[in-house]
Tab-separated table of C-alpha atoms and ligand atoms in Angstrom:
chain	number	residue	atom	x	y	z
U	278	MET	CA	22.918	0.955	12.412
U	279	LYS	CA	19.871	2.709	13.790
U	280	VAL	CA	16.674	2.711	11.747
U	281	LEU	CA	13.524	4.754	12.239
U	282	VAL	CA	10.305	3.357	10.774
U	283	VAL	CA	7.607	6.007	10.332
U	284	GLY	CA	4.057	4.719	10.847
U	285	GLY	CA	2.231	2.222	13.020
U	286	GLY	CA	0.239	-0.229	10.917
U	287	GLY	CA	0.637	-3.779	9.677
U	288	ARG	CA	2.893	-2.597	6.876
U	289	GLU	CA	5.243	-0.908	9.337
U	290	HIS	CA	5.303	-3.938	11.642
U	291	THR	CA	6.297	-6.068	8.654
U	292	ILE	CA	8.993	-3.589	7.594
U	293	ALA	CA	10.363	-3.471	11.163
U	294	TRP	CA	10.249	-7.295	11.430
U	295	LYS	CA	12.176	-7.693	8.178
U	296	LEU	CA	14.707	-5.020	9.153
U	297	SER	CA	15.196	-6.742	12.527
U	298	LYS	CA	16.576	-9.774	10.672
U	299	SER	CA	19.415	-7.732	9.171
U	300	PRO	CA	22.857	-8.077	10.767
U	301	HIS	CA	23.397	-4.380	9.952
U	302	VAL	CA	20.520	-3.205	12.151
U	303	ASP	CA	21.053	-2.911	15.910
U	304	THR	CA	18.308	-0.480	16.867
U	305	ILE	CA	14.792	-0.023	15.533
U	306	TYR	CA	12.663	2.952	16.450
U	307	ALA	CA	9.084	3.339	15.258
U	308	ALA	CA	6.963	6.468	15.326
U	309	PRO	CA	4.393	5.862	16.624
U	310	GLY	CA	4.606	2.053	16.179
U	311	ASN	CA	2.169	-0.407	17.762
U	312	ALA	CA	2.079	-3.302	20.244
U	313	GLY	CA	3.696	-5.686	17.744
U	314	ILE	CA	6.551	-3.355	16.824
U	315	ALA	CA	7.177	-2.786	20.541
U	316	GLY	CA	8.519	-6.365	20.637
U	317	LEU	CA	11.192	-5.467	18.074
U	318	GLY	CA	12.292	-2.006	19.066
U	319	GLU	CA	11.356	1.222	20.742
U	320	CYS	CA	8.055	2.909	19.920
U	321	VAL	CA	8.265	6.677	20.280
U	322	SER	CA	5.200	8.815	20.676
U	323	VAL	CA	5.783	11.066	17.686
U	324	ASP	CA	3.012	11.416	15.125
U	325	ALA	CA	3.868	9.955	11.699
U	326	GLU	CA	2.763	13.230	10.097
U	327	ASP	CA	4.838	15.534	12.293
U	328	LYS	CA	7.851	15.792	10.023
U	329	LYS	CA	9.679	18.415	12.110
U	330	ALA	CA	9.444	16.297	15.272
U	331	LEU	CA	10.583	13.245	13.285
U	332	LEU	CA	13.573	15.193	11.974
U	333	GLU	CA	14.502	16.271	15.514
U	334	PHE	CA	14.163	12.714	16.771
U	335	ALA	CA	16.332	11.347	13.959
U	336	GLN	CA	18.991	14.018	14.569
U	337	GLU	CA	19.059	13.615	18.343
U	338	ASN	CA	19.217	9.828	18.156
U	339	GLU	CA	21.674	9.700	15.238
U	340	VAL	CA	19.368	7.590	13.093
U	341	ASP	CA	21.197	6.158	10.068
U	342	LEU	CA	18.170	5.407	7.908
U	343	THR	CA	14.543	6.527	8.092
U	344	VAL	CA	11.946	4.428	6.258
U	345	VAL	CA	8.548	6.022	5.638
U	346	GLY	CA	5.535	3.675	5.646
U	347	PRO	CA	2.432	5.787	4.913
U	348	GLU	CA	1.745	8.260	2.127
U	349	ALA	CA	0.757	11.367	4.097
U	350	PRO	CA	4.260	12.272	5.369
U	351	LEU	CA	5.686	11.723	1.870
U	352	VAL	CA	3.059	13.999	0.329
U	353	SER	CA	3.750	16.660	2.945
U	354	GLY	CA	7.474	16.620	2.150
U	355	ILE	CA	9.264	14.622	4.855
U	356	VAL	CA	11.847	13.456	2.312
U	357	ASP	CA	12.535	17.009	1.101
U	358	LEU	CA	13.112	18.094	4.710
U	359	PHE	CA	15.400	15.178	5.669
U	360	ARG	CA	17.415	15.568	2.455
U	361	GLU	CA	17.885	19.298	3.051
U	362	GLU	CA	19.275	18.430	6.483
U	363	GLY	CA	21.524	15.705	5.062
U	364	LEU	CA	19.710	12.772	6.679
U	365	ARG	CA	19.309	9.467	4.892
U	366	ILE	CA	15.660	8.604	4.191
U	367	PHE	CA	13.935	6.067	1.965
U	368	GLY	CA	11.007	7.569	0.025
U	369	PHE	CA	10.336	10.019	-2.783
U	370	ASP	CA	10.248	13.780	-2.423
U	371	SER	CA	6.938	15.650	-2.374
U	372	LYS	CA	6.877	15.907	-6.158
U	373	GLY	CA	7.224	12.127	-6.474
U	374	ALA	CA	4.533	11.639	-3.869
U	375	LEU	CA	2.105	13.444	-6.214
U	376	LEU	CA	1.850	10.116	-8.031
U	377	GLU	CA	-0.402	9.197	-5.113
U	378	GLY	CA	-1.240	12.594	-3.643
U	379	SER	CA	-2.968	13.947	-6.759
U	380	LYS	CA	-4.963	11.631	-8.968
U	381	VAL	CA	-5.138	14.421	-11.567
U	382	TRP	CA	-1.340	14.787	-11.598
U	383	ALA	CA	-0.934	11.002	-11.822
U	384	LYS	CA	-3.348	10.686	-14.751
U	385	GLN	CA	-1.660	13.548	-16.604
U	386	PHE	CA	1.700	11.865	-15.937
U	387	MET	CA	0.366	8.597	-17.419
U	388	GLU	CA	-0.891	10.471	-20.464
U	389	LYS	CA	2.424	12.312	-20.920
U	390	TYR	CA	4.534	9.144	-20.724
U	391	ASP	CA	2.139	6.951	-22.711
U	392	ILE	CA	1.346	4.576	-19.855
U	393	PRO	CA	-1.756	2.421	-20.457
U	394	THR	CA	-4.666	3.530	-18.270
U	395	GLY	CA	-8.415	4.101	-18.558
U	396	GLY	CA	-9.831	7.239	-20.163
U	397	PHE	CA	-10.556	10.147	-17.826
U	398	ALA	CA	-11.894	13.677	-17.479
U	399	VAL	CA	-11.022	16.270	-14.820
U	400	PHE	CA	-13.595	18.592	-13.228
U	401	ASP	CA	-12.934	21.555	-11.006
U	402	ASN	CA	-16.539	22.670	-10.604
U	403	HIS	CA	-19.588	20.685	-9.647
U	404	CYS	CA	-21.901	22.013	-12.380
U	405	ALA	CA	-19.628	20.681	-15.109
U	406	ALA	CA	-19.324	17.360	-13.255
U	407	GLN	CA	-23.126	17.073	-12.882
U	408	ASN	CA	-23.588	17.850	-16.592
U	409	ALA	CA	-21.134	15.100	-17.472
U	410	ILE	CA	-23.209	12.641	-15.442
U	411	GLU	CA	-26.369	13.576	-17.346
U	412	ALA	CA	-24.500	13.008	-20.617
U	413	GLY	CA	-22.847	9.745	-19.516
U	414	LYS	CA	-23.965	6.305	-18.505
U	415	PRO	CA	-23.212	4.117	-15.464
U	416	PRO	CA	-21.141	2.675	-13.947
U	417	PHE	CA	-19.356	5.917	-13.079
U	418	VAL	CA	-15.941	5.867	-11.429
U	419	ILE	CA	-15.558	9.117	-9.501
U	420	LYS	CA	-12.350	9.931	-7.650
U	421	ALA	CA	-11.413	12.819	-5.393
U	422	ASP	CA	-8.124	14.331	-6.567
U	423	GLY	CA	-6.301	14.396	-3.223
U	424	LEU	CA	-5.636	11.983	-0.367
U	425	ALA	CA	-8.809	10.666	1.247
U	426	ALA	CA	-7.508	7.840	3.472
U	427	GLY	CA	-8.372	5.259	0.819
U	428	LYS	CA	-12.026	6.341	0.684
U	429	GLY	CA	-11.886	8.763	-2.238
U	430	VAL	CA	-12.904	6.310	-4.997
U	431	LEU	CA	-16.637	6.000	-5.597
U	432	ILE	CA	-18.028	3.480	-8.040
U	433	CYS	CA	-21.604	4.467	-8.803
U	434	GLN	CA	-24.047	2.078	-10.467
U	435	THR	CA	-26.765	4.677	-11.147
U	436	ILE	CA	-27.021	8.311	-12.242
U	437	GLU	CA	-28.592	9.185	-8.859
U	438	GLU	CA	-25.665	7.684	-6.949
U	439	ALA	CA	-23.194	9.555	-9.152
U	440	ARG	CA	-25.018	12.853	-8.584
U	441	GLY	CA	-24.874	12.178	-4.855
U	442	ALA	CA	-21.155	11.350	-5.040
U	443	VAL	CA	-20.325	14.650	-6.727
U	444	GLU	CA	-22.383	16.512	-4.163
U	445	THR	CA	-20.745	14.734	-1.219
U	446	VAL	CA	-17.203	15.178	-2.453
U	447	MET	CA	-17.291	18.571	-4.175
U	448	GLN	CA	-20.016	20.505	-2.403
U	449	LYS	CA	-20.235	18.955	1.068
U	450	LYS	CA	-16.445	18.441	1.071
U	451	GLN	CA	-16.496	15.062	2.774
U	452	PHE	CA	-12.744	14.775	2.147
U	453	GLY	CA	-11.978	18.481	2.575
U	454	PRO	CA	-9.823	20.131	-0.120
U	455	ALA	CA	-8.978	16.660	-1.547
U	456	GLY	CA	-12.364	17.006	-3.276
U	457	ASP	CA	-11.775	20.416	-4.883
U	458	ARG	CA	-11.154	18.567	-8.116
U	459	LEU	CA	-12.648	15.300	-9.328
U	460	ILE	CA	-11.765	12.732	-11.911
U	461	PHE	CA	-14.286	10.672	-13.821
U	462	GLU	CA	-12.638	7.522	-15.034
U	463	GLU	CA	-13.510	4.853	-17.520
U	464	PHE	CA	-14.819	1.783	-15.656
U	465	LEU	CA	-12.326	-1.038	-16.168
U	466	GLU	CA	-13.151	-4.708	-15.756
U	467	GLY	CA	-10.762	-7.537	-15.033
U	468	THR	CA	-8.480	-8.919	-12.359
U	469	GLU	CA	-6.606	-6.553	-10.059
U	470	LEU	CA	-2.912	-6.916	-9.353
U	471	SER	CA	-0.498	-5.039	-7.082
U	472	VAL	CA	3.026	-4.704	-8.426
U	473	ILE	CA	5.534	-3.088	-6.112
U	474	ALA	CA	8.921	-1.832	-7.265
U	475	VAL	CA	11.828	-0.331	-5.361
U	476	PHE	CA	13.418	2.399	-7.487
U	477	ASP	CA	16.792	4.010	-6.772
U	478	GLY	CA	16.619	6.706	-9.459
U	479	LYS	CA	18.443	4.486	-11.981
U	480	ASP	CA	17.534	0.851	-11.359
U	481	TYR	CA	14.530	-0.977	-10.028
U	482	ARG	CA	13.733	-4.338	-8.470
U	483	LEU	CA	10.303	-5.991	-8.212
U	484	LEU	CA	8.860	-7.625	-5.142
U	485	VAL	CA	6.607	-10.601	-5.875
U	486	PRO	CA	3.373	-9.331	-7.506
U	487	SER	CA	0.419	-9.875	-5.199
U	488	GLN	CA	-3.319	-9.501	-4.949
U	489	ASP	CA	-5.247	-7.544	-2.346
U	490	HIS	CA	-8.919	-8.072	-1.367
U	491	LYS	CA	-10.465	-4.624	-1.087
U	492	ARG	CA	-14.053	-5.451	-0.189
U	493	ALA	CA	-15.045	-6.131	3.394
U	494	PHE	CA	-16.885	-9.418	2.929
U	495	ASP	CA	-16.539	-12.809	1.233
U	496	GLY	CA	-17.177	-12.969	-2.484
U	497	ASP	CA	-15.926	-9.372	-2.873
U	498	LYS	CA	-19.135	-8.017	-1.345
U	499	GLY	CA	-19.615	-5.032	0.900
U	500	PRO	CA	-17.820	-1.708	1.120
U	501	ASN	CA	-14.240	-0.994	0.030
U	502	THR	CA	-11.658	-1.221	2.815
U	503	GLY	CA	-7.927	-0.613	3.089
U	504	GLY	CA	-7.538	-4.318	2.220
U	505	MET	CA	-8.755	-7.478	4.002
U	506	GLY	CA	-6.010	-9.852	2.953
U	507	ALA	CA	-3.432	-10.581	0.300
U	508	TYR	CA	-1.543	-13.401	-1.300
U	509	ALA	CA	1.409	-13.939	-3.597
U	510	PRO	CA	2.398	-15.090	-6.129
U	511	VAL	CA	-0.570	-14.533	-8.453
U	512	PRO	CA	-0.972	-17.380	-10.976
U	513	VAL	CA	-2.683	-15.284	-13.706
U	514	LEU	CA	0.583	-13.426	-14.110
U	515	ASP	CA	2.605	-15.472	-16.556
U	516	HIS	CA	5.999	-14.566	-17.980
U	517	SER	CA	4.728	-12.813	-21.114
U	518	LEU	CA	2.233	-10.694	-19.172
U	519	GLU	CA	4.940	-9.747	-16.683
U	520	GLU	CA	7.211	-8.660	-19.544
U	521	LYS	CA	4.413	-6.551	-21.026
U	522	ILE	CA	3.846	-4.891	-17.643
U	523	ARG	CA	7.575	-4.243	-17.261
U	524	ILE	CA	7.967	-2.673	-20.701
U	525	GLU	CA	4.724	-0.745	-21.103
U	526	ILE	CA	4.059	0.280	-17.529
U	527	ILE	CA	6.968	-0.036	-15.108
U	528	GLU	CA	9.831	1.156	-17.280
U	529	ARG	CA	7.828	4.003	-18.840
U	530	THR	CA	6.799	5.129	-15.351
U	531	LEU	CA	10.344	5.026	-14.006
U	532	SER	CA	11.738	6.920	-16.967
U	533	GLY	CA	8.927	9.468	-16.428
U	534	ILE	CA	10.039	9.805	-12.800
U	535	GLN	CA	13.571	10.547	-14.021
U	536	SER	CA	12.326	13.058	-16.626
U	537	GLU	CA	10.273	14.861	-13.970
U	538	LYS	CA	13.431	15.156	-11.837
U	539	ILE	CA	11.769	13.503	-8.868
U	540	LYS	CA	14.294	13.064	-6.076
U	541	GLY	CA	14.869	10.241	-3.649
U	542	ALA	CA	14.691	6.479	-3.752
U	543	GLY	CA	11.335	4.960	-3.040
U	544	VAL	CA	8.569	2.532	-3.784
U	545	VAL	CA	6.300	2.738	-6.780
U	546	TYR	CA	3.165	0.712	-6.215
U	547	PHE	CA	1.301	-0.043	-9.442
U	548	GLY	CA	-2.361	-0.806	-8.835
U	549	LEU	CA	-3.216	-2.610	-12.085
U	550	MET	CA	-6.338	-3.962	-13.740
U	551	LEU	CA	-5.660	-6.851	-16.097
U	552	THR	CA	-8.341	-6.140	-18.716
U	553	SER	CA	-9.094	-8.107	-21.862
U	554	ALA	CA	-7.355	-5.306	-23.780
U	555	GLY	CA	-4.200	-5.603	-21.658
U	556	PRO	CA	-2.942	-4.299	-18.305
U	557	ARG	CA	-4.021	-0.799	-17.275
U	558	VAL	CA	-2.900	1.367	-14.355
U	559	LEU	CA	-5.747	2.058	-11.911
U	560	GLU	CA	-3.589	4.028	-9.536
U	561	TYR	CA	-0.081	4.651	-8.306
U	562	ASN	CA	0.972	4.708	-4.684
U	563	CYS	CA	4.325	6.050	-3.556
U	564	ARG	CA	4.743	3.543	-0.696
U	565	PHE	CA	4.494	-0.132	0.159
U	566	GLY	CA	0.943	-1.531	0.047
U	567	ASP	CA	-0.931	-2.650	3.124
U	568	PRO	CA	-1.631	-5.631	3.410
U	569	GLU	CA	0.492	-6.523	0.353
U	570	THR	CA	3.702	-5.848	2.326
U	571	GLN	CA	2.712	-8.551	4.814
U	572	VAL	CA	3.103	-11.143	2.030
U	573	ILE	CA	5.854	-9.703	-0.163
U	574	LEU	CA	8.453	-9.005	2.517
U	575	PRO	CA	8.340	-12.536	3.978
U	576	LEU	CA	8.955	-13.703	0.390
U	577	LEU	CA	11.967	-11.404	-0.048
U	578	LYS	CA	15.123	-13.413	0.547
U	579	THR	CA	17.454	-10.419	0.490
U	580	ASP	CA	18.307	-8.281	3.511
U	581	LEU	CA	15.744	-5.442	3.405
U	582	PHE	CA	18.132	-3.021	5.082
U	583	GLU	CA	20.652	-3.547	2.267
U	584	VAL	CA	17.935	-3.005	-0.344
U	585	LEU	CA	16.686	0.263	1.174
U	586	PHE	CA	20.108	1.579	2.156
U	587	GLU	CA	21.671	0.893	-1.234
U	588	ALA	CA	18.599	2.344	-2.956
U	589	THR	CA	19.270	5.646	-1.165
U	590	GLU	CA	22.822	5.436	-2.588
U	591	SER	CA	21.440	4.836	-6.117
U	592	ASN	CA	23.267	1.550	-5.905
U	593	LEU	CA	20.599	-1.161	-6.130
U	594	GLU	CA	22.735	-2.870	-8.760
U	595	SER	CA	25.178	-3.918	-6.012
U	596	VAL	CA	22.455	-5.855	-4.160
U	597	ASP	CA	21.971	-9.541	-4.787
U	598	PHE	CA	18.172	-9.271	-4.937
U	599	GLU	CA	16.159	-12.471	-4.675
U	600	ASN	CA	12.527	-13.423	-4.080
U	601	SER	CA	11.443	-16.817	-2.763
U	602	ASN	CA	9.510	-19.288	-4.930
U	603	GLU	CA	7.198	-20.106	-2.040
U	604	ALA	CA	3.706	-18.702	-1.501
U	605	CYS	CA	2.420	-16.432	1.234
U	606	THR	CA	-1.079	-15.520	2.440
U	607	CYS	CA	-2.150	-12.798	4.864
U	608	VAL	CA	-5.635	-12.682	6.374
U	609	VAL	CA	-6.667	-9.478	8.123
U	610	ILE	CA	-8.678	-9.674	11.347
U	611	ALA	CA	-10.753	-6.525	11.715
U	612	SER	CA	-12.933	-4.873	14.345
U	613	GLY	CA	-16.696	-5.388	13.965
U	614	GLY	CA	-18.124	-2.429	12.035
U	615	TYR	CA	-14.968	-1.681	10.018
U	616	PRO	CA	-14.695	0.123	7.560
U	617	GLY	CA	-17.486	2.067	9.286
U	618	SER	CA	-17.387	2.897	12.982
U	619	TYR	CA	-16.128	0.319	15.480
U	620	GLU	CA	-15.214	0.025	19.146
U	621	LYS	CA	-11.649	-0.045	20.450
U	622	GLY	CA	-9.940	-1.402	23.562
U	623	LYS	CA	-11.018	-5.059	23.147
U	624	GLU	CA	-8.571	-7.554	24.627
U	625	ILE	CA	-6.984	-9.839	22.026
U	626	THR	CA	-6.235	-13.479	22.841
U	627	GLY	CA	-4.528	-16.282	20.940
U	628	ILE	CA	-1.663	-14.456	19.228
U	629	ALA	CA	1.000	-16.745	20.758
U	630	GLU	CA	-1.078	-19.810	19.782
U	631	ALA	CA	-1.278	-18.571	16.172
U	632	GLU	CA	2.494	-18.103	16.170
U	633	GLU	CA	2.919	-21.632	17.530
U	634	ALA	CA	0.823	-22.814	14.573
U	635	GLY	CA	3.528	-21.353	12.308
U	636	CYS	CA	2.015	-17.948	11.532
U	637	MET	CA	3.559	-14.515	11.625
U	638	VAL	CA	1.081	-12.185	13.276
U	639	PHE	CA	1.594	-8.598	12.135
U	640	HIS	CA	-0.085	-5.974	14.269
U	641	ALA	CA	-2.021	-3.168	12.583
U	642	GLY	CA	-4.413	-1.547	15.063
U	643	THR	CA	-3.197	-2.710	18.467
U	644	LYS	CA	-1.763	-1.157	21.569
U	645	LEU	CA	-0.490	-2.255	24.957
U	646	GLU	CA	-2.695	-1.356	27.907
U	647	ASN	CA	-1.600	-2.470	31.400
U	648	GLY	CA	0.342	-5.360	29.897
U	649	ARG	CA	-2.575	-6.523	27.722
U	650	THR	CA	-2.733	-6.255	23.940
U	651	VAL	CA	-5.948	-4.487	22.972
U	652	THR	CA	-7.513	-3.317	19.718
U	653	SER	CA	-6.976	0.284	18.661
U	654	GLY	CA	-7.982	0.370	14.997
U	655	GLY	CA	-10.188	-1.029	12.247
U	656	ARG	CA	-7.731	-3.489	10.788
U	657	VAL	CA	-6.261	-5.126	13.891
U	658	LEU	CA	-3.966	-8.000	12.858
U	659	GLY	CA	-2.602	-9.545	9.678
U	660	VAL	CA	-2.178	-13.289	10.197
U	661	THR	CA	0.394	-14.427	7.680
U	662	ALA	CA	1.831	-17.776	6.671
U	663	MET	CA	4.361	-18.943	4.119
U	664	ALA	CA	4.553	-22.431	2.596
U	665	PRO	CA	5.657	-24.185	-0.599
U	666	THR	CA	2.150	-23.931	-2.104
U	667	LEU	CA	-0.558	-21.307	-1.903
U	668	ARG	CA	-3.049	-23.889	-0.601
U	669	GLU	CA	-0.757	-24.770	2.308
U	670	ALA	CA	0.062	-21.141	3.058
U	671	THR	CA	-3.619	-20.207	3.083
U	672	ASP	CA	-4.668	-23.167	5.263
U	673	LYS	CA	-1.877	-22.338	7.698
U	674	ALA	CA	-2.911	-18.674	7.857
U	675	TYR	CA	-6.518	-19.661	8.609
U	676	ALA	CA	-5.342	-22.120	11.294
U	677	GLY	CA	-3.745	-19.059	12.933
U	678	VAL	CA	-6.827	-16.871	12.435
U	679	ASP	CA	-8.964	-19.512	14.157
U	680	ARG	CA	-6.839	-19.301	17.311
U	681	ILE	CA	-7.221	-15.532	17.691
U	682	SER	CA	-10.220	-13.736	19.056
U	683	PHE	CA	-11.529	-10.496	20.473
U	684	GLU	CA	-15.045	-9.184	20.892
U	685	GLY	CA	-16.599	-8.375	17.519
U	686	CYS	CA	-13.686	-9.614	15.387
U	687	PHE	CA	-14.230	-10.673	11.782
U	688	SER	CA	-12.196	-11.702	8.784
U	689	ARG	CA	-12.845	-12.838	5.249
U	690	ARG	CA	-12.824	-16.621	4.817
U	691	ASP	CA	-11.992	-16.571	1.116
U	692	ILE	CA	-8.597	-14.876	0.823
U	693	ALA	CA	-6.754	-16.200	-2.263
U	694	TRP	CA	-9.940	-17.791	-3.650
U	695	ARG	CA	-9.277	-16.625	-7.195
U	696	ALA	CA	-5.983	-18.451	-7.336
U	697	LEU	CA	-7.128	-21.504	-5.375
U	698	GLU	CA	-10.156	-22.029	-7.597
U	699	LYS	CA	-7.903	-22.464	-10.633
E	218	AMP	P1	-7.952	2.953	-5.694
E	218	AMP	O1	-8.025	3.573	-4.327
E	218	AMP	O2	-7.691	3.900	-6.816
E	218	AMP	O3	-7.142	1.678	-5.695
E	218	AMP	O4	-9.401	2.386	-5.963
E	218	AMP	C1	-10.027	1.527	-5.064
E	218	AMP	C2	-10.648	0.394	-5.838
E	218	AMP	O5	-11.655	0.911	-6.716
E	218	AMP	C3	-9.686	-0.319	-6.763
E	218	AMP	O6	-8.940	-1.305	-6.090
E	218	AMP	C4	-10.646	-0.911	-7.763
E	218	AMP	O7	-11.263	-2.073	-7.230
E	218	AMP	C5	-11.687	0.147	-7.909
E	218	AMP	N1	-11.389	1.022	-9.059
E	218	AMP	C6	-10.616	2.125	-9.089
E	218	AMP	N2	-10.576	2.668	-10.321
E	218	AMP	C7	-11.343	1.887	-11.110
E	218	AMP	C8	-11.712	1.900	-12.495
E	218	AMP	N3	-11.287	2.856	-13.321
E	218	AMP	N4	-12.526	0.929	-12.936
E	218	AMP	C9	-12.987	-0.046	-12.115
E	218	AMP	N5	-12.685	-0.119	-10.811
E	218	AMP	C10	-11.878	0.826	-10.300
E	219	LIG	N1	-3.784	-2.371	-0.203
E	219	LIG	C1	-3.960	-1.197	-0.945
E	219	LIG	C2	-3.051	-0.107	-0.635
E	219	LIG	O1	-2.085	-0.255	0.109
E	219	LIG	O2	-3.275	0.985	-1.145
């Protein structure tokens, strides 16, 4: 079978790597892919957001299954288009993608289907939002309604900061029309958890719950990023808490998806806060997490192609789905300056040495230039290791990180600290 992976980050490299292990898959295409994916298949220079060009490519090359990595093509309706043309694609239609594409829609969905989440208020003009700040007290959680490349959540510790946030998002339009509406959300405290489910319209299966590290620097300091590392499993999640999350959050969400007549088979990513009052949904995503995918797919024992293919047939129940009991840690190596501005084109050394040390090195922002692998993004590599215990997996991942270098590189040294401290 021929598979097309849409996207070119660490998540997509991991998806392509896992698919490459399937006996059903003979050809992998990635659009646009990266230097790591180029070792597994053919990278085609089609933009991940150009759904018409992707459709043409899939038709011309008789692709059997398209798997969409990032959210933007889902929100803009790639699944609707492929389905209309009778092509098999894994992902939700544009209505389903609103779970991520509109924070207002997602919050109203949670309210409608009684899914535990923090309190919220929606504003569609800046005067009303500014008045609410004067009447409220910090910390304020202010979110742009639409997609903002992971930067649309602002946690403000003072009234002045909150005023500035409203001005930047709603008046100065830092995120364009994504900031036409805002949400103010109750500030929730606790431990964060990423739970990722594959849903086929009837049944669902859970990947191993994991934890991301959003802040740039050790000790959860510095600005929010796309994610600086992840690990799984997460020891705070015991059986009774997992059952509570299944019943109150996952199953209510999936039955809401059915009631809303959302089409397609896809991923529901539950960004949760485990508060003292119980688990609460912080956000939904309609795709695999990044870097969470780098730890949960190595832990998946089942053939990923079978999972995704059968999900598009609404036939997940036929798949013998199994997760490993081992642990996995992924440490991201980023370009100096990320998540702010950074330089590109730095030559990367030591990847083969990290692999010899037992790591899987997933490429995020890399490209091939005259036979050399160079940096081309903020998050550059995800150095990942699996082992029987989390301590061993984490030590092994760092042994790999220590062999890799490029000018200006940095990574967090404390990935998995919450679990390892216990
Ligand atoms: P999101 O993009 O919605 O995942 O938000 C980015 C990060 O902001 C989350 O991972 C949390 O760390 C934080 N965050 C989002 N919403 C809240 C909230 N209501 N209370 C506290 N922290 C939040
Ligand atoms: N790692 C967070 C996300 O994928 O949204």
